[in-house]
Amino acid sequence: SPITHPDIVHEFIHRWPGLYEYARENPGTLALYAPQLTIPGFDAGFEDVFDELLTPGNKDADRISSYGRHSTVDDKEPLCGDIISLRHECFGNYTPEELGHWYFSAHDAGYIRSHWSIFEGLVWLISSGSDWLPEKFRGTFIKGICNRDNWLRGCRNYDNSFVDSLIRKDKKQFDLTKRTLSGLHELVRDALMKLDLAAGVDVEIKL
Protein backbone atom coordinates (compact mmCIF):
# COMPACT_ATOMS: atom_id res chain seq x y z
CA SER A 1 0.00 0.00 0.00
CA PRO A 2 1.16 3.64 -0.20
CA ILE A 3 2.27 3.53 3.46
CA THR A 4 4.73 0.68 2.77
CA HIS A 5 8.39 1.68 2.90
CA PRO A 6 9.87 1.76 -0.65
CA ASP A 7 12.63 -0.69 0.34
CA ILE A 8 9.99 -3.28 1.19
CA VAL A 9 8.20 -2.70 -2.13
CA HIS A 10 11.47 -3.16 -4.05
CA GLU A 11 12.24 -6.33 -2.10
CA PHE A 12 8.79 -7.69 -2.95
CA ILE A 13 9.18 -6.90 -6.66
CA HIS A 14 12.56 -8.63 -6.87
CA ARG A 15 11.41 -11.62 -4.83
CA TRP A 16 9.15 -12.98 -7.58
CA PRO A 17 10.72 -14.16 -10.86
CA GLY A 18 9.65 -11.98 -13.77
CA LEU A 19 7.83 -9.35 -11.70
CA TYR A 20 10.58 -6.73 -12.04
CA GLU A 21 10.62 -7.12 -15.83
CA TYR A 22 6.84 -6.99 -15.99
CA ALA A 23 6.78 -3.87 -13.81
CA ARG A 24 9.27 -2.14 -16.12
CA GLU A 25 7.08 -3.01 -19.10
CA ASN A 26 4.04 -1.54 -17.34
CA PRO A 27 5.28 1.56 -15.47
CA GLY A 28 1.83 3.14 -15.47
CA THR A 29 0.39 0.22 -13.52
CA LEU A 30 3.36 0.25 -11.14
CA ALA A 31 2.91 3.97 -10.51
CA LEU A 32 -0.78 3.44 -9.82
CA TYR A 33 -0.16 0.63 -7.34
CA ALA A 34 3.00 1.99 -5.69
CA PRO A 35 3.10 5.81 -5.97
CA GLN A 36 5.99 6.02 -3.49
CA LEU A 37 8.31 4.44 -6.08
CA THR A 38 7.77 7.38 -8.47
CA ILE A 39 9.37 9.75 -5.94
CA PRO A 40 12.98 10.51 -6.95
CA GLY A 41 15.30 8.57 -4.68
CA PHE A 42 12.85 5.68 -4.26
CA ASP A 43 12.83 4.75 -7.96
CA ALA A 44 15.89 2.47 -8.30
CA GLY A 45 15.62 0.38 -11.45
CA PHE A 46 12.64 2.33 -12.80
CA GLU A 47 14.10 5.80 -13.35
CA ASP A 48 14.00 5.68 -17.14
CA VAL A 49 10.50 4.22 -17.53
CA PHE A 50 9.07 6.68 -15.00
CA ASP A 51 10.77 9.56 -16.82
CA GLU A 52 9.03 8.44 -20.01
CA LEU A 53 5.70 8.78 -18.23
CA LEU A 54 6.52 12.45 -17.61
CA THR A 55 6.37 13.11 -21.36
CA PRO A 56 3.40 15.43 -22.03
CA GLY A 57 0.53 13.61 -23.68
CA ASN A 58 1.57 10.15 -22.48
CA LYS A 59 -1.83 8.46 -22.13
CA ASP A 60 -0.45 5.78 -19.80
CA ALA A 61 0.29 8.51 -17.27
CA ASP A 62 -3.30 9.79 -17.07
CA ARG A 63 -5.33 7.08 -15.37
CA ILE A 64 -6.90 8.37 -12.17
CA SER A 65 -10.69 8.48 -12.39
CA SER A 66 -12.32 11.76 -11.51
CA TYR A 67 -15.81 13.20 -11.43
CA GLY A 68 -14.60 16.30 -13.19
CA ARG A 69 -11.53 18.14 -14.41
CA HIS A 70 -8.45 17.74 -12.21
CA SER A 71 -7.59 20.87 -10.22
CA THR A 72 -4.35 22.75 -10.81
CA VAL A 73 -2.78 25.64 -8.93
CA ASP A 74 -3.13 27.98 -11.93
CA ASP A 75 -6.36 26.55 -13.41
CA LYS A 76 -4.43 25.61 -16.52
CA GLU A 77 -3.80 22.17 -17.97
CA PRO A 78 -1.53 20.00 -15.77
CA LEU A 79 2.11 19.68 -16.74
CA CYS A 80 2.13 15.87 -16.62
CA GLY A 81 -0.16 12.88 -16.17
CA ASP A 82 -1.83 12.36 -12.82
CA ILE A 83 -0.15 9.10 -11.73
CA ILE A 84 3.34 10.49 -12.29
CA SER A 85 2.74 13.87 -10.61
CA LEU A 86 4.92 13.03 -7.58
CA ARG A 87 7.91 12.79 -9.91
CA HIS A 88 7.41 16.23 -11.44
CA GLU A 89 9.45 19.07 -9.91
CA CYS A 90 6.28 21.05 -9.11
CA PHE A 91 3.87 18.11 -8.86
CA GLY A 92 2.59 18.79 -12.37
CA ASN A 93 0.88 21.90 -10.98
CA TYR A 94 -1.82 19.75 -9.39
CA THR A 95 -3.25 21.23 -6.20
CA PRO A 96 -2.30 19.84 -2.78
CA GLU A 97 -5.96 18.87 -2.38
CA GLU A 98 -5.72 16.54 -5.37
CA LEU A 99 -2.32 15.15 -4.37
CA GLY A 100 -3.24 14.42 -0.75
CA HIS A 101 -6.47 12.70 -1.73
CA TRP A 102 -4.86 10.69 -4.55
CA TYR A 103 -2.05 9.31 -2.42
CA PHE A 104 -4.54 7.14 -0.55
CA SER A 105 -7.65 7.05 -2.74
CA ALA A 106 -6.57 7.19 -6.38
CA HIS A 107 -8.48 4.71 -8.51
CA ASP A 108 -9.32 3.79 -12.07
CA ALA A 109 -12.16 1.67 -13.43
CA GLY A 110 -10.90 -1.52 -11.80
CA TYR A 111 -8.47 -0.61 -9.05
CA ILE A 112 -8.44 1.34 -5.77
CA ARG A 113 -5.00 2.35 -4.47
CA SER A 114 -5.55 1.39 -0.83
CA HIS A 115 -8.18 0.39 1.69
CA TRP A 116 -7.16 3.15 4.08
CA SER A 117 -9.62 5.99 4.61
CA ILE A 118 -8.44 9.56 4.12
CA PHE A 119 -8.51 10.08 7.91
CA GLU A 120 -6.40 6.97 8.48
CA GLY A 121 -3.99 8.27 5.86
CA LEU A 122 -3.82 11.59 7.69
CA VAL A 123 -3.06 9.82 10.97
CA TRP A 124 -0.25 7.94 9.25
CA LEU A 125 1.14 11.19 7.83
CA ILE A 126 1.34 12.85 11.26
CA SER A 127 2.81 9.73 12.86
CA SER A 128 6.44 8.67 12.99
CA GLY A 129 5.46 5.80 10.68
CA SER A 130 5.73 8.20 7.73
CA ASP A 131 9.18 9.52 8.65
CA TRP A 132 10.65 7.94 5.51
CA LEU A 133 8.50 10.20 3.32
CA PRO A 134 10.36 13.39 2.30
CA GLU A 135 8.97 16.44 4.10
CA LYS A 136 8.06 18.17 0.82
CA PHE A 137 5.63 15.36 0.05
CA ARG A 138 4.45 14.76 3.59
CA GLY A 139 3.66 18.45 4.13
CA THR A 140 1.86 18.75 0.79
CA PHE A 141 -0.31 15.72 1.50
CA ILE A 142 -1.23 16.94 5.00
CA LYS A 143 -2.08 20.41 3.71
CA GLY A 144 -4.14 19.00 0.85
CA ILE A 145 -6.14 16.61 3.03
CA CYS A 146 -6.85 19.25 5.68
CA ASN A 147 -7.94 21.78 3.06
CA ARG A 148 -10.42 19.35 1.54
CA ASP A 149 -13.81 18.91 3.20
CA ASN A 150 -13.88 15.10 3.10
CA TRP A 151 -10.91 14.28 5.33
CA LEU A 152 -13.18 12.68 7.94
CA ARG A 153 -14.75 10.35 5.39
CA GLY A 154 -14.55 6.79 6.66
CA CYS A 155 -15.02 7.76 10.31
CA ARG A 156 -18.58 6.53 10.70
CA ASN A 157 -18.58 6.36 14.48
CA TYR A 158 -21.24 9.02 14.99
CA ASP A 159 -21.30 8.28 18.73
CA ASN A 160 -17.78 9.69 18.89
CA SER A 161 -17.76 13.10 20.59
CA PHE A 162 -15.33 14.63 18.07
CA VAL A 163 -17.30 13.43 15.01
CA ASP A 164 -20.57 14.50 16.63
CA SER A 165 -19.24 18.01 17.28
CA LEU A 166 -18.01 18.42 13.70
CA ILE A 167 -21.34 17.29 12.27
CA ARG A 168 -23.69 19.17 14.57
CA LYS A 169 -21.85 22.45 15.10
CA ASP A 170 -20.72 25.20 12.76
CA LYS A 171 -17.28 26.79 12.91
CA LYS A 172 -18.26 29.41 15.50
CA GLN A 173 -19.96 26.87 17.77
CA PHE A 174 -17.21 24.26 17.66
CA ASP A 175 -15.20 24.07 20.86
CA LEU A 176 -12.34 21.66 21.50
CA THR A 177 -13.38 20.59 24.98
CA LYS A 178 -11.76 17.77 26.93
CA ARG A 179 -14.63 15.50 25.83
CA THR A 180 -14.21 16.44 22.17
CA LEU A 181 -10.43 16.03 22.32
CA SER A 182 -10.91 12.63 23.95
CA GLY A 183 -13.04 11.64 20.96
CA LEU A 184 -10.27 12.72 18.59
CA HIS A 185 -7.72 10.65 20.53
CA GLU A 186 -10.06 7.66 20.26
CA LEU A 187 -10.26 8.06 16.46
CA VAL A 188 -6.47 8.28 16.22
CA ARG A 189 -5.99 5.15 18.34
CA ASP A 190 -8.49 3.25 16.19
CA ALA A 191 -6.74 4.41 13.02
CA LEU A 192 -3.34 3.29 14.33
CA MET A 193 -4.78 -0.13 15.11
CA LYS A 194 -6.17 -0.46 11.58
CA LEU A 195 -2.86 0.68 10.14
CA ASP A 196 -1.09 -1.85 12.38
CA LEU A 197 1.08 0.96 13.70
CA ALA A 198 -0.02 1.06 17.32
CA ALA A 199 3.27 -0.29 18.70
CA GLY A 200 6.37 1.89 18.59
CA VAL A 201 4.78 4.74 16.63
CA ASP A 202 4.39 8.25 17.98
CA VAL A 203 1.64 10.67 16.99
CA GLU A 204 1.75 14.32 17.90
CA ILE A 205 -1.56 16.17 17.73
CA LYS A 206 -0.79 19.89 17.45
CA LEU A 207 -3.54 22.29 18.56
Coordinates of C-alpha atoms in Angstrom, one line a residue:
S1 CA 0.0 0.0 0.0
P2 CA 1.2 3.6 -0.2
I3 CA 2.3 3.5 3.5
T4 CA 4.7 0.7 2.8
H5 CA 8.4 1.7 2.9
P6 CA 9.9 1.8 -0.7
D7 CA 12.6 -0.7 0.3
I8 CA 10.0 -3.3 1.2
V9 CA 8.2 -2.7 -2.1
H10 CA 11.5 -3.2 -4.0
E11 CA 12.2 -6.3 -2.1
F12 CA 8.8 -7.7 -2.9
I13 CA 9.2 -6.9 -6.7
H14 CA 12.6 -8.6 -6.9
R15 CA 11.4 -11.6 -4.8
W16 CA 9.2 -13.0 -7.6
P17 CA 10.7 -14.2 -10.9
G18 CA 9.6 -12.0 -13.8
L19 CA 7.8 -9.3 -11.7
Y20 CA 10.6 -6.7 -12.0
E21 CA 10.6 -7.1 -15.8
Y22 CA 6.8 -7.0 -16.0
A23 CA 6.8 -3.9 -13.8
R24 CA 9.3 -2.1 -16.1
E25 CA 7.1 -3.0 -19.1
N26 CA 4.0 -1.5 -17.3
P27 CA 5.3 1.6 -15.5
G28 CA 1.8 3.1 -15.5
T29 CA 0.4 0.2 -13.5
L30 CA 3.4 0.3 -11.1
A31 CA 2.9 4.0 -10.5
L32 CA -0.8 3.4 -9.8
Y33 CA -0.2 0.6 -7.3
A34 CA 3.0 2.0 -5.7
P35 CA 3.1 5.8 -6.0
Q36 CA 6.0 6.0 -3.5
L37 CA 8.3 4.4 -6.1
T38 CA 7.8 7.4 -8.5
I39 CA 9.4 9.7 -5.9
P40 CA 13.0 10.5 -7.0
G41 CA 15.3 8.6 -4.7
F42 CA 12.9 5.7 -4.3
D43 CA 12.8 4.7 -8.0
A44 CA 15.9 2.5 -8.3
G45 CA 15.6 0.4 -11.5
F46 CA 12.6 2.3 -12.8
E47 CA 14.1 5.8 -13.3
D48 CA 14.0 5.7 -17.1
V49 CA 10.5 4.2 -17.5
F50 CA 9.1 6.7 -15.0
D51 CA 10.8 9.6 -16.8
E52 CA 9.0 8.4 -20.0
L53 CA 5.7 8.8 -18.2
L54 CA 6.5 12.4 -17.6
T55 CA 6.4 13.1 -21.4
P56 CA 3.4 15.4 -22.0
G57 CA 0.5 13.6 -23.7
N58 CA 1.6 10.1 -22.5
K59 CA -1.8 8.5 -22.1
D60 CA -0.5 5.8 -19.8
A61 CA 0.3 8.5 -17.3
D62 CA -3.3 9.8 -17.1
R63 CA -5.3 7.1 -15.4
I64 CA -6.9 8.4 -12.2
S65 CA -10.7 8.5 -12.4
S66 CA -12.3 11.8 -11.5
Y67 CA -15.8 13.2 -11.4
G68 CA -14.6 16.3 -13.2
R69 CA -11.5 18.1 -14.4
H70 CA -8.4 17.7 -12.2
S71 CA -7.6 20.9 -10.2
T72 CA -4.4 22.7 -10.8
V73 CA -2.8 25.6 -8.9
D74 CA -3.1 28.0 -11.9
D75 CA -6.4 26.6 -13.4
K76 CA -4.4 25.6 -16.5
E77 CA -3.8 22.2 -18.0
P78 CA -1.5 20.0 -15.8
L79 CA 2.1 19.7 -16.7
C80 CA 2.1 15.9 -16.6
G81 CA -0.2 12.9 -16.2
D82 CA -1.8 12.4 -12.8
I83 CA -0.2 9.1 -11.7
I84 CA 3.3 10.5 -12.3
S85 CA 2.7 13.9 -10.6
L86 CA 4.9 13.0 -7.6
R87 CA 7.9 12.8 -9.9
H88 CA 7.4 16.2 -11.4
E89 CA 9.4 19.1 -9.9
C90 CA 6.3 21.0 -9.1
F91 CA 3.9 18.1 -8.9
G92 CA 2.6 18.8 -12.4
N93 CA 0.9 21.9 -11.0
Y94 CA -1.8 19.7 -9.4
T95 CA -3.3 21.2 -6.2
P96 CA -2.3 19.8 -2.8
E97 CA -6.0 18.9 -2.4
E98 CA -5.7 16.5 -5.4
L99 CA -2.3 15.2 -4.4
G100 CA -3.2 14.4 -0.7
H101 CA -6.5 12.7 -1.7
W102 CA -4.9 10.7 -4.5
Y103 CA -2.1 9.3 -2.4
F104 CA -4.5 7.1 -0.6
S105 CA -7.7 7.1 -2.7
A106 CA -6.6 7.2 -6.4
H107 CA -8.5 4.7 -8.5
D108 CA -9.3 3.8 -12.1
A109 CA -12.2 1.7 -13.4
G110 CA -10.9 -1.5 -11.8
Y111 CA -8.5 -0.6 -9.1
I112 CA -8.4 1.3 -5.8
R113 CA -5.0 2.4 -4.5
S114 CA -5.5 1.4 -0.8
H115 CA -8.2 0.4 1.7
W116 CA -7.2 3.1 4.1
S117 CA -9.6 6.0 4.6
I118 CA -8.4 9.6 4.1
F119 CA -8.5 10.1 7.9
E120 CA -6.4 7.0 8.5
G121 CA -4.0 8.3 5.9
L122 CA -3.8 11.6 7.7
V123 CA -3.1 9.8 11.0
W124 CA -0.2 7.9 9.3
L125 CA 1.1 11.2 7.8
I126 CA 1.3 12.9 11.3
S127 CA 2.8 9.7 12.9
S128 CA 6.4 8.7 13.0
G129 CA 5.5 5.8 10.7
S130 CA 5.7 8.2 7.7
D131 CA 9.2 9.5 8.6
W132 CA 10.6 7.9 5.5
L133 CA 8.5 10.2 3.3
P134 CA 10.4 13.4 2.3
E135 CA 9.0 16.4 4.1
K136 CA 8.1 18.2 0.8
F137 CA 5.6 15.4 0.1
R138 CA 4.5 14.8 3.6
G139 CA 3.7 18.4 4.1
T140 CA 1.9 18.7 0.8
F141 CA -0.3 15.7 1.5
I142 CA -1.2 16.9 5.0
K143 CA -2.1 20.4 3.7
G144 CA -4.1 19.0 0.8
I145 CA -6.1 16.6 3.0
C146 CA -6.8 19.2 5.7
N147 CA -7.9 21.8 3.1
R148 CA -10.4 19.4 1.5
D149 CA -13.8 18.9 3.2
N150 CA -13.9 15.1 3.1
W151 CA -10.9 14.3 5.3
L152 CA -13.2 12.7 7.9
R153 CA -14.7 10.3 5.4
G154 CA -14.5 6.8 6.7
C155 CA -15.0 7.8 10.3
R156 CA -18.6 6.5 10.7
N157 CA -18.6 6.4 14.5
Y158 CA -21.2 9.0 15.0
D159 CA -21.3 8.3 18.7
N160 CA -17.8 9.7 18.9
S161 CA -17.8 13.1 20.6
F162 CA -15.3 14.6 18.1
V163 CA -17.3 13.4 15.0
D164 CA -20.6 14.5 16.6
S165 CA -19.2 18.0 17.3
L166 CA -18.0 18.4 13.7
I167 CA -21.3 17.3 12.3
R168 CA -23.7 19.2 14.6
K169 CA -21.8 22.5 15.1
D170 CA -20.7 25.2 12.8
K171 CA -17.3 26.8 12.9
K172 CA -18.3 29.4 15.5
Q173 CA -20.0 26.9 17.8
F174 CA -17.2 24.3 17.7
D175 CA -15.2 24.1 20.9
L176 CA -12.3 21.7 21.5
T177 CA -13.4 20.6 25.0
K178 CA -11.8 17.8 26.9
R179 CA -14.6 15.5 25.8
T180 CA -14.2 16.4 22.2
L181 CA -10.4 16.0 22.3
S182 CA -10.9 12.6 23.9
G183 CA -13.0 11.6 21.0
L184 CA -10.3 12.7 18.6
H185 CA -7.7 10.7 20.5
E186 CA -10.1 7.7 20.3
L187 CA -10.3 8.1 16.5
V188 CA -6.5 8.3 16.2
R189 CA -6.0 5.2 18.3
D190 CA -8.5 3.3 16.2
A191 CA -6.7 4.4 13.0
L192 CA -3.3 3.3 14.3
M193 CA -4.8 -0.1 15.1
K194 CA -6.2 -0.5 11.6
L195 CA -2.9 0.7 10.1
D196 CA -1.1 -1.9 12.4
L197 CA 1.1 1.0 13.7
A198 CA 0.0 1.1 17.3
A199 CA 3.3 -0.3 18.7
G200 CA 6.4 1.9 18.6
V201 CA 4.8 4.7 16.6
D202 CA 4.4 8.2 18.0
V203 CA 1.6 10.7 17.0
E204 CA 1.8 14.3 17.9
I205 CA -1.6 16.2 17.7
K206 CA -0.8 19.9 17.5
L207 CA -3.5 22.3 18.6

